Tab-separated table of C-alpha atoms in Angstrom:
chain	number	residue	atom	x	y	z
A	1	MET	CA	-7.192	-14.979	11.499
A	2	PRO	CA	-8.777	-13.819	8.194
A	3	LEU	CA	-6.600	-13.994	5.105
A	4	THR	CA	-6.527	-11.916	1.946
A	5	THR	CA	-5.423	-13.759	-1.169
A	6	TYR	CA	-3.615	-12.247	-4.132
A	7	TRP	CA	-3.223	-14.244	-7.328
A	8	LEU	CA	-0.088	-13.312	-9.250
A	9	GLU	CA	-0.024	-14.097	-12.947
A	10	HIS	CA	3.774	-14.262	-12.782
A	11	ALA	CA	5.971	-13.766	-9.719
A	12	TRP	CA	9.657	-13.496	-8.938
A	13	LEU	CA	10.501	-15.894	-6.136
A	14	GLY	CA	14.206	-15.143	-6.193
A	15	THR	CA	15.499	-16.673	-9.401
A	16	TYR	CA	13.022	-16.706	-12.287
A	17	ALA	CA	9.412	-15.877	-13.158
A	18	GLU	CA	7.042	-18.420	-11.635
A	19	PRO	CA	3.584	-18.604	-13.279
A	20	GLY	CA	0.420	-18.826	-11.212
A	21	VAL	CA	1.335	-17.905	-7.639
A	22	ALA	CA	-1.161	-17.320	-4.823
A	23	LEU	CA	-0.118	-15.214	-1.829
A	24	ASP	CA	-2.132	-15.422	1.357
A	25	VAL	CA	-1.750	-12.279	3.475
A	26	SER	CA	-2.667	-12.238	7.157
A	27	ALA	CA	-4.340	-9.393	9.008
A	28	ASP	CA	-0.970	-8.254	10.391
A	29	GLY	CA	0.193	-7.377	6.883
A	30	ARG	CA	2.570	-10.296	6.423
A	31	ILE	CA	2.657	-13.101	3.899
A	32	ALA	CA	1.124	-16.186	5.508
A	33	ALA	CA	1.680	-18.611	2.635
A	34	VAL	CA	3.004	-18.783	-0.922
A	35	ARG	CA	1.397	-21.343	-3.225
A	36	THR	CA	2.849	-22.107	-6.654
A	37	GLY	CA	1.249	-23.888	-9.583
A	38	VAL	CA	-2.092	-22.137	-9.085
A	39	ASP	CA	-3.223	-21.938	-12.689
A	40	ALA	CA	-6.335	-19.842	-12.129
A	41	PRO	CA	-7.314	-17.235	-9.539
A	42	PRO	CA	-8.881	-18.795	-6.435
A	43	PRO	CA	-12.411	-17.602	-5.606
A	44	GLY	CA	-12.298	-14.150	-4.019
A	45	ALA	CA	-8.639	-13.544	-4.819
A	46	THR	CA	-7.381	-10.172	-6.030
A	47	VAL	CA	-5.869	-10.702	-9.458
A	48	LEU	CA	-2.562	-9.018	-10.299
A	49	ARG	CA	-1.703	-9.504	-13.958
A	50	GLY	CA	1.879	-8.921	-14.996
A	51	PHE	CA	5.104	-9.680	-13.147
A	52	THR	CA	5.041	-9.277	-9.374
A	53	ILE	CA	8.253	-8.668	-7.456
A	54	PRO	CA	8.963	-7.679	-3.861
A	55	GLY	CA	8.425	-3.983	-3.209
A	56	LEU	CA	11.386	-1.846	-4.213
A	57	ALA	CA	13.517	-0.081	-1.597
A	58	ASN	CA	14.794	3.417	-2.319
A	59	ALA	CA	17.744	3.380	0.057
A	60	HIS	CA	18.813	6.999	-0.434
A	61	SER	CA	16.516	9.999	-0.825
A	62	HIS	CA	16.640	13.732	-0.296
A	63	ALA	CA	12.957	14.506	-0.827
A	64	PHE	CA	13.355	18.247	-1.277
A	65	HIS	CA	15.804	17.786	-4.158
A	66	ARG	CA	12.803	16.777	-6.282
A	67	ALA	CA	12.041	20.503	-6.581
A	68	LEU	CA	15.307	20.916	-8.525
A	69	ARG	CA	14.307	18.649	-11.406
A	70	GLY	CA	14.640	20.512	-14.694
A	71	THR	CA	15.893	23.685	-13.021
A	72	VAL	CA	19.426	22.404	-12.521
A	73	GLN	CA	19.651	21.112	-16.091
A	74	VAL	CA	20.103	24.638	-17.446
A	75	GLY	CA	23.684	25.459	-18.393
A	76	SER	CA	26.782	23.667	-17.154
A	77	GLY	CA	28.683	23.340	-13.893
A	78	THR	CA	29.762	20.817	-11.275
A	79	PHE	CA	28.436	19.167	-8.145
A	80	TRP	CA	29.492	22.283	-6.236
A	81	THR	CA	27.528	24.720	-8.434
A	82	TRP	CA	24.527	22.389	-8.251
A	83	ARG	CA	24.838	22.507	-4.460
A	84	GLU	CA	24.354	26.285	-4.417
A	85	VAL	CA	21.010	25.943	-6.210
A	86	MET	CA	20.017	23.206	-3.769
A	87	TYR	CA	20.738	25.470	-0.801
A	88	GLY	CA	18.323	28.048	-2.202
A	89	VAL	CA	15.451	25.550	-2.198
A	90	ALA	CA	16.378	24.320	1.281
A	91	GLN	CA	16.096	27.834	2.694
A	92	ARG	CA	12.461	28.186	1.597
A	93	LEU	CA	11.046	25.053	3.180
A	94	THR	CA	8.860	24.983	6.287
A	95	PRO	CA	7.348	21.965	8.024
A	96	ASP	CA	4.070	22.518	6.168
A	97	SER	CA	5.601	23.044	2.736
A	98	TYR	CA	8.012	20.152	3.267
A	99	PHE	CA	5.112	17.877	4.170
A	100	ALA	CA	3.273	18.846	0.972
A	101	LEU	CA	6.354	18.332	-1.188
A	102	ALA	CA	7.422	15.067	0.454
A	103	ARG	CA	3.898	13.638	0.284
A	104	ALA	CA	3.914	14.258	-3.468
A	105	VAL	CA	7.436	12.864	-3.865
A	106	TYR	CA	6.645	9.728	-1.893
A	107	THR	CA	3.496	9.318	-3.973
A	108	GLU	CA	5.684	9.431	-7.078
A	109	MET	CA	7.845	6.766	-5.450
A	110	ALA	CA	4.824	4.572	-4.764
A	111	LEU	CA	3.772	4.896	-8.394
A	112	ALA	CA	7.289	3.705	-9.302
A	113	GLY	CA	6.875	0.529	-7.228
A	114	ILE	CA	8.835	1.749	-4.210
A	115	THR	CA	7.407	0.511	-0.915
A	116	ALA	CA	10.085	1.852	1.446
A	117	VAL	CA	12.350	4.886	1.439
A	118	GLY	CA	15.479	5.817	3.329
A	119	GLU	CA	15.211	9.575	3.820
A	120	PHE	CA	18.648	11.091	4.442
A	121	HIS	CA	17.298	14.020	6.442
A	122	TYR	CA	19.396	17.012	7.446
A	123	LEU	CA	16.968	19.930	7.086
A	124	HIS	CA	16.238	20.168	10.807
A	125	HIS	CA	15.723	23.758	11.954
A	126	ALA	CA	14.298	27.074	10.792
A	127	PRO	CA	16.465	29.290	8.545
A	128	GLY	CA	19.261	30.721	10.666
A	129	GLY	CA	19.354	27.582	12.800
A	130	THR	CA	16.636	28.365	15.353
A	131	PRO	CA	14.896	25.143	16.425
A	132	TYR	CA	11.172	24.836	15.848
A	133	ALA	CA	8.883	24.527	18.892
A	134	ASP	CA	9.030	20.817	18.145
A	135	PRO	CA	12.742	20.328	17.385
A	136	ASN	CA	11.807	17.395	15.128
A	137	ALA	CA	9.029	19.181	13.231
A	138	MET	CA	10.723	18.671	9.867
A	139	GLY	CA	11.397	14.990	10.491
A	140	GLU	CA	7.838	14.427	11.663
A	141	ALA	CA	6.604	16.143	8.486
A	142	LEU	CA	8.522	13.599	6.434
A	143	ILE	CA	7.145	10.711	8.474
A	144	ALA	CA	3.585	11.988	8.062
A	145	ALA	CA	4.155	12.450	4.328
A	146	ALA	CA	5.307	8.846	3.894
A	147	GLN	CA	2.377	7.557	5.899
A	148	GLU	CA	-0.110	9.458	3.740
A	149	ALA	CA	1.580	8.203	0.593
A	150	GLY	CA	1.332	4.658	1.986
A	151	ILE	CA	5.030	3.732	1.963
A	152	ARG	CA	7.382	2.786	4.777
A	153	ILE	CA	10.111	5.198	5.817
A	154	THR	CA	13.443	4.874	7.551
A	155	LEU	CA	14.198	8.416	8.687
A	156	LEU	CA	17.980	8.621	8.571
A	157	ASP	CA	18.321	11.643	10.808
A	158	THR	CA	21.561	13.259	9.767
A	159	ALA	CA	24.307	14.915	11.757
A	160	TYR	CA	25.553	17.921	9.749
A	161	LEU	CA	27.729	20.157	11.939
A	162	SER	CA	30.424	21.769	9.841
A	163	ALA	CA	31.027	23.521	6.529
A	164	GLY	CA	34.104	21.365	6.143
A	165	PHE	CA	36.548	19.615	8.474
A	166	GLY	CA	35.745	21.669	11.542
A	167	ALA	CA	34.838	24.983	9.898
A	168	ALA	CA	31.712	26.631	11.281
A	169	PRO	CA	28.561	26.134	9.193
A	170	GLU	CA	27.984	28.721	6.501
A	171	HIS	CA	24.778	30.752	6.657
A	172	HIS	CA	22.732	28.423	4.468
A	173	GLN	CA	23.929	25.392	6.492
A	174	LEU	CA	22.849	26.747	9.880
A	175	ARG	CA	19.460	25.080	9.727
A	176	PHE	CA	21.180	21.733	9.210
A	177	SER	CA	23.281	21.895	12.379
A	178	ASP	CA	22.590	20.943	15.987
A	179	GLY	CA	25.957	22.421	17.016
A	180	THR	CA	27.495	19.217	18.335
A	181	ALA	CA	26.977	15.494	17.908
A	182	GLU	CA	25.812	15.290	21.519
A	183	LYS	CA	23.056	17.826	20.847
A	184	TRP	CA	22.187	15.973	17.658
A	185	ALA	CA	21.814	12.764	19.671
A	186	GLU	CA	19.652	14.489	22.266
A	187	ARG	CA	17.282	15.795	19.599
A	188	VAL	CA	17.045	12.617	17.536
A	189	SER	CA	16.433	10.486	20.636
A	190	ALA	CA	12.975	12.032	20.864
A	191	LEU	CA	12.025	10.388	17.546
A	192	LYS	CA	10.536	6.913	17.951
A	193	ASP	CA	9.959	3.874	15.765
A	194	ARG	CA	6.324	3.197	14.990
A	195	ASP	CA	4.261	1.220	12.500
A	196	GLY	CA	5.904	1.622	9.108
A	197	VAL	CA	8.562	3.956	10.553
A	198	ARG	CA	12.164	3.258	11.565
A	199	ILE	CA	14.476	5.882	13.003
A	200	GLY	CA	18.053	5.571	11.831
A	201	ALA	CA	21.104	7.796	11.824
A	202	ALA	CA	23.374	9.352	9.253
A	203	ILE	CA	26.673	11.152	9.125
A	204	HIS	CA	26.365	13.614	6.297
A	205	SER	CA	30.019	13.190	5.319
A	206	VAL	CA	33.476	13.327	6.843
A	207	ARG	CA	33.639	16.998	5.916
A	208	ALA	CA	30.377	17.813	7.745
A	209	VAL	CA	30.998	15.945	11.026
A	210	PRO	CA	34.320	16.605	12.791
A	211	ALA	CA	36.398	13.488	13.306
A	212	ASP	CA	36.224	13.679	17.098
A	213	GLN	CA	32.413	13.549	16.901
A	214	LEU	CA	31.980	10.659	14.464
A	215	ALA	CA	32.002	8.077	17.255
A	216	THR	CA	29.090	9.787	19.025
A	217	VAL	CA	26.826	9.269	16.022
A	218	ALA	CA	28.054	5.705	15.510
A	219	ARG	CA	27.500	4.875	19.178
A	220	TRP	CA	23.935	6.258	19.096
A	221	ALA	CA	23.108	3.934	16.197
A	222	GLU	CA	24.869	0.951	17.743
A	223	GLU	CA	23.024	1.279	21.047
A	224	ARG	CA	19.690	1.175	19.221
A	225	GLY	CA	20.560	-1.380	16.561
A	226	ALA	CA	19.664	1.297	14.035
A	227	PRO	CA	20.930	1.645	10.464
A	228	LEU	CA	23.694	4.198	9.946
A	229	HIS	CA	24.359	5.808	6.559
A	230	VAL	CA	27.062	8.192	5.346
A	231	HIS	CA	27.905	9.978	2.097
A	232	LEU	CA	31.322	8.541	1.310
A	233	SER	CA	33.898	9.571	-1.304
A	234	GLU	CA	31.307	11.048	-3.628
A	235	GLN	CA	33.749	13.695	-4.859
A	236	THR	CA	37.506	13.686	-5.404
A	237	ALA	CA	37.610	17.114	-3.744
A	238	GLU	CA	36.290	15.541	-0.529
A	239	ASN	CA	39.046	12.932	-0.609
A	240	GLU	CA	41.706	15.580	-1.171
A	241	ALA	CA	40.407	17.753	1.658
A	242	CYS	CA	40.299	14.751	3.991
A	243	HIS	CA	43.912	13.935	3.154
A	244	ALA	CA	44.877	17.531	3.843
A	245	ALA	CA	43.059	17.570	7.198
A	246	HIS	CA	43.790	14.048	8.450
A	247	GLY	CA	46.403	12.475	6.210
A	248	THR	CA	44.117	9.618	5.243
A	249	THR	CA	41.105	8.669	3.137
A	250	PRO	CA	37.515	9.234	4.287
A	251	THR	CA	37.019	5.463	4.462
A	252	ARG	CA	39.965	4.949	6.783
A	253	LEU	CA	38.903	7.915	8.910
A	254	LEU	CA	35.450	6.377	9.379
A	255	ALA	CA	36.964	3.006	10.212
A	256	ASP	CA	39.284	4.543	12.792
A	257	HIS	CA	36.284	6.074	14.566
A	258	GLY	CA	34.107	2.956	14.614
A	259	VAL	CA	31.667	3.951	11.883
A	260	LEU	CA	32.029	1.026	9.475
A	261	GLY	CA	30.221	-2.274	9.990
A	262	PRO	CA	27.295	-4.412	8.812
A	263	ARG	CA	24.627	-1.892	9.899
A	264	THR	CA	26.411	0.924	8.054
A	265	THR	CA	25.889	1.891	4.419
A	266	GLY	CA	28.240	4.137	2.493
A	267	VAL	CA	26.338	6.136	-0.097
A	268	HIS	CA	28.118	6.476	-3.469
A	269	ASN	CA	31.557	5.063	-2.509
A	270	THR	CA	32.679	6.436	-5.857
A	271	HIS	CA	36.344	7.436	-5.575
A	272	MET	CA	37.950	4.676	-3.523
A	273	THR	CA	41.414	3.214	-3.341
A	274	ASP	CA	41.963	-0.545	-3.390
A	275	ASP	CA	42.586	-0.366	0.348
A	276	ASP	CA	39.299	1.505	0.842
A	277	ILE	CA	37.412	-1.158	-1.094
A	278	ALA	CA	39.002	-3.929	0.960
A	279	LEU	CA	38.173	-2.100	4.188
A	280	VAL	CA	34.524	-1.590	3.242
A	281	GLY	CA	34.183	-5.208	2.166
A	282	SER	CA	35.978	-6.743	5.144
A	283	THR	CA	33.678	-4.892	7.562
A	284	SER	CA	30.540	-5.875	5.584
A	285	THR	CA	29.714	-2.188	5.224
A	286	GLY	CA	27.046	-1.719	2.562
A	287	THR	CA	27.215	0.384	-0.577
A	288	CYS	CA	24.267	2.356	-1.892
A	289	MET	CA	24.747	3.250	-5.539
A	290	CYS	CA	22.695	6.104	-7.004
A	291	PRO	CA	23.581	5.944	-10.702
A	292	THR	CA	21.062	8.439	-12.073
A	293	THR	CA	22.245	11.124	-9.645
A	294	GLU	CA	25.913	10.188	-9.960
A	295	ARG	CA	25.727	10.653	-13.717
A	296	ASP	CA	23.560	13.781	-13.449
A	297	LEU	CA	26.087	15.446	-11.134
A	298	ALA	CA	29.080	14.152	-13.096
A	299	ASP	CA	30.338	12.380	-9.976
A	300	GLY	CA	31.802	9.371	-11.740
A	301	ILE	CA	31.161	5.625	-11.820
A	302	GLY	CA	31.712	3.847	-8.533
A	303	PRO	CA	33.531	0.494	-8.253
A	304	ALA	CA	30.371	-1.488	-7.507
A	305	VAL	CA	31.690	-4.793	-8.862
A	306	ALA	CA	34.860	-4.611	-6.812
A	307	LEU	CA	32.975	-3.533	-3.690
A	308	GLN	CA	30.529	-6.422	-3.937
A	309	LYS	CA	33.312	-8.934	-4.576
A	310	ALA	CA	35.069	-7.586	-1.475
A	311	GLY	CA	31.967	-8.270	0.643
A	312	SER	CA	29.897	-5.072	0.484
A	313	PRO	CA	26.145	-5.615	-0.082
A	314	LEU	CA	24.746	-3.342	-2.816
A	315	SER	CA	21.578	-1.283	-2.582
A	316	LEU	CA	20.144	1.467	-4.783
A	317	GLY	CA	18.764	4.967	-4.312
A	318	SER	CA	17.362	7.807	-6.395
A	319	ASP	CA	19.145	10.429	-4.243
A	320	SER	CA	18.459	13.823	-5.889
A	321	HIS	CA	15.483	12.460	-7.857
A	322	ALA	CA	16.722	13.492	-11.268
A	323	VAL	CA	14.360	10.629	-12.008
A	324	ILE	CA	12.536	8.340	-9.593
A	325	ASP	CA	12.847	4.899	-11.111
A	326	LEU	CA	14.564	2.053	-9.240
A	327	LEU	CA	14.450	-0.128	-12.349
A	328	GLU	CA	16.533	2.520	-14.109
A	329	GLU	CA	18.946	2.629	-11.148
A	330	ALA	CA	19.414	-1.141	-11.402
A	331	ARG	CA	19.843	-0.995	-15.161
A	332	ALA	CA	22.242	1.945	-14.948
A	333	MET	CA	24.511	0.200	-12.460
A	334	GLU	CA	25.044	-2.635	-14.927
A	335	LEU	CA	25.233	-0.459	-18.033
A	336	ASN	CA	27.673	1.992	-16.425
A	337	GLU	CA	29.961	-0.907	-15.644
A	338	ARG	CA	29.692	-2.128	-19.237
A	339	LEU	CA	30.802	1.278	-20.510
A	340	ARG	CA	33.767	1.310	-18.194
A	341	SER	CA	34.888	-2.290	-18.616
A	342	HIS	CA	33.796	-3.024	-22.207
A	343	ILE	CA	32.310	-6.273	-20.862
A	344	ARG	CA	28.632	-7.198	-20.602
A	345	GLY	CA	26.869	-9.066	-17.831
A	346	HIS	CA	28.375	-8.107	-14.481
A	347	TRP	CA	25.118	-8.872	-12.648
A	348	THR	CA	22.196	-11.087	-13.534
A	349	ALA	CA	18.746	-9.550	-13.617
A	350	ALA	CA	17.994	-11.454	-10.419
A	351	ALA	CA	21.026	-9.931	-8.666
A	352	LEU	CA	19.983	-6.430	-9.736
A	353	LEU	CA	16.440	-7.022	-8.502
A	354	ARG	CA	17.841	-8.146	-5.148
A	355	ALA	CA	19.860	-4.928	-4.893
A	356	ALA	CA	16.679	-2.961	-5.630
A	357	SER	CA	14.597	-4.905	-3.110
A	358	ALA	CA	15.882	-7.260	-0.385
A	359	ASP	CA	19.324	-5.713	0.023
A	360	GLY	CA	17.858	-2.210	0.003
A	361	HIS	CA	15.338	-3.091	2.685
A	362	ALA	CA	18.099	-4.660	4.779
A	363	ALA	CA	20.124	-1.440	4.474
A	364	LEU	CA	17.098	0.411	5.850
A	365	GLY	CA	16.795	-1.873	8.871
A	366	ARG	CA	14.027	-4.057	7.423
A	367	PRO	CA	15.443	-7.554	6.897
A	368	ASP	CA	11.868	-8.895	6.967
A	369	ALA	CA	11.015	-7.184	3.663
A	370	GLY	CA	12.087	-7.751	0.087
A	371	ALA	CA	11.023	-11.359	-0.546
A	372	LEU	CA	7.819	-13.110	-1.552
A	373	GLU	CA	7.954	-15.715	1.192
A	374	ALA	CA	6.008	-16.711	4.277
A	375	GLY	CA	6.655	-14.395	7.219
A	376	ALA	CA	7.864	-11.472	5.119
A	377	LEU	CA	6.099	-8.134	4.996
A	378	ALA	CA	3.389	-8.225	2.334
A	379	ASP	CA	4.949	-5.464	0.248
A	380	PHE	CA	5.020	-6.133	-3.487
A	381	THR	CA	4.911	-4.475	-6.881
A	382	THR	CA	3.455	-5.635	-10.194
A	383	ILE	CA	5.064	-4.620	-13.495
A	384	ALA	CA	3.101	-4.752	-16.732
A	385	LEU	CA	4.341	-7.251	-19.318
A	386	ASP	CA	2.103	-5.890	-22.073
A	387	SER	CA	3.257	-2.266	-22.446
A	388	VAL	CA	5.094	-0.991	-25.519
A	389	ARG	CA	8.347	-1.412	-23.564
A	390	THR	CA	7.735	-4.867	-22.142
A	391	ALA	CA	5.626	-6.654	-24.769
A	392	GLY	CA	7.291	-9.442	-26.728
A	393	PRO	CA	9.625	-11.447	-24.472
A	394	VAL	CA	8.340	-14.755	-23.149
A	395	PRO	CA	7.157	-14.556	-19.511
A	396	ARG	CA	10.052	-16.638	-18.177
A	397	LEU	CA	12.293	-13.707	-19.142
A	398	ALA	CA	10.254	-11.283	-17.038
A	399	PRO	CA	13.197	-10.470	-14.691
A	400	GLU	CA	15.347	-9.467	-17.670
A	401	THR	CA	12.435	-7.567	-19.197
A	402	ALA	CA	11.784	-5.695	-15.941
A	403	VAL	CA	15.404	-4.678	-15.381
A	404	PHE	CA	16.510	-3.956	-18.944
A	405	ALA	CA	13.335	-2.655	-20.606
A	406	ALA	CA	10.675	-1.605	-18.114
A	407	THR	CA	10.450	1.797	-16.449
A	408	ALA	CA	8.522	3.235	-13.541
A	409	ALA	CA	5.721	3.927	-16.021
A	410	ASP	CA	5.162	0.159	-16.283
A	411	VAL	CA	4.310	-0.277	-12.593
A	412	ARG	CA	0.691	-1.365	-12.479
A	413	HIS	CA	-0.058	-2.297	-8.856
A	414	VAL	CA	1.643	-1.732	-5.495
A	415	VAL	CA	0.728	-3.373	-2.185
A	416	VAL	CA	2.164	-2.397	1.220
A	417	GLY	CA	1.336	-4.429	4.299
A	418	GLY	CA	-1.274	-6.307	2.297
A	419	ARG	CA	-3.094	-3.091	1.358
A	420	ALA	CA	-3.214	-1.755	-2.183
A	421	ILE	CA	-1.739	1.743	-2.490
A	422	VAL	CA	-1.547	1.772	-6.305
A	423	ARG	CA	-4.203	0.170	-8.513
A	424	ASP	CA	-3.948	0.107	-12.291
A	425	GLY	CA	-1.240	2.768	-12.205
A	426	VAL	CA	-3.223	5.218	-10.062
A	427	HIS	CA	-2.401	6.061	-6.454
A	428	VAL	CA	-5.333	5.165	-4.240
A	429	SER	CA	-5.192	8.163	-1.865
A	430	VAL	CA	-3.426	10.747	-4.080
A	431	PRO	CA	-4.979	10.197	-7.515
A	432	ASP	CA	-3.551	13.427	-8.978
A	433	ALA	CA	0.102	12.923	-8.116
A	434	ALA	CA	1.299	15.203	-10.905
A	435	GLY	CA	-0.943	17.994	-9.660
A	436	ALA	CA	0.329	17.516	-6.108
A	437	LEU	CA	3.923	17.796	-7.314
A	438	THR	CA	3.144	20.859	-9.425
A	439	ASP	CA	1.443	22.668	-6.557
A	440	ALA	CA	4.078	21.782	-3.946
A	441	ILE	CA	6.982	22.865	-6.126
A	442	ALA	CA	5.252	26.032	-7.354
A	443	ALA	CA	4.670	27.063	-3.729
A	444	LEU	CA	8.437	27.132	-3.187
A	445	ARG	CA	8.850	29.674	-5.955
A	446	SER	CA	6.336	32.153	-4.549
């Protein structure tokens, strides 16, 4: 079987920066061999100068929120006032316009070194709730957009049935709802895994899926071995409403209905009791932190250290796309904790890179991604070590440089399945990513 060889000037093999690494990639898009101590590029090898790490995993995305960037920074407000602006954008999207927007957003992700995205998708039907001729037209638009941008996608098809603890959906939420969890399951069952695509499930939140229907969504995911995600305790108001409706916390409610477990990821997990943290950890339920969105929406700082110590694997997401930069998400998780605790160094750079790569891929149902090792998917990202942000430190400190100094602007090359999708900071198939974003977002205003 023919091999493609990449020569990496410096590479992260899990602990520190290793100089002179050759990766042999097989025709099936997997790493066939990793050779260290290769001081010069082998004949015919593709040279990647800088610091190469496994491809980053954006474990939580709402692609259409990218259209809100800048707009929602005017004035003041809360998560709930931000949500009203978001609903306005959601009402204007069609399968065609969503494809155009998502293709541009996923291109921006690729340029940021992201090789896989978990799309938390609840925009299912036409305005008013009428299904499209293809009931999964919006989901298929997202899949097609990721494929054109060259990144992998886990479509976390989301059950969103209620305006809050059993209340009927409000007008702007009608296009999110399938009516019941059973009808949700019937629709989503028509979506199929394919090359570069995984179909997963999501519960929007305990307020949006009635308690007696949570188990239906969890069972659908369990029967398929699919990842299951849920917004969890993002807002104190959600916790208070859950107490009023059920006399317990959202975490306990999910546990009582069989939602928690090692294939489940709670997104945010911000406002948790000690018992909640212990319950998440003891069930090996994951936690996806989205620090740039959590700070943008004034949500609060989640107890990531305590959750990880309790047994919850950490992943990262850009969520509302206030920025798309997984290095910033990793940095922010550590720096937020420093501000709260007045102590530095809660995670090593290596641990933060694992959250941004291997643990994120695992949360998206891809345990075979996120490592530069034989048998893994050949998905990797090269970060420049000679930009104005990264120049200066010795190469052995490349992990620290990447996490605490680099930004998405320092991503130089991105490879997915052994195929280059970003070369020298330019997307191979969408060279004018900024123009694509401008056009797609402007179309939603007209």
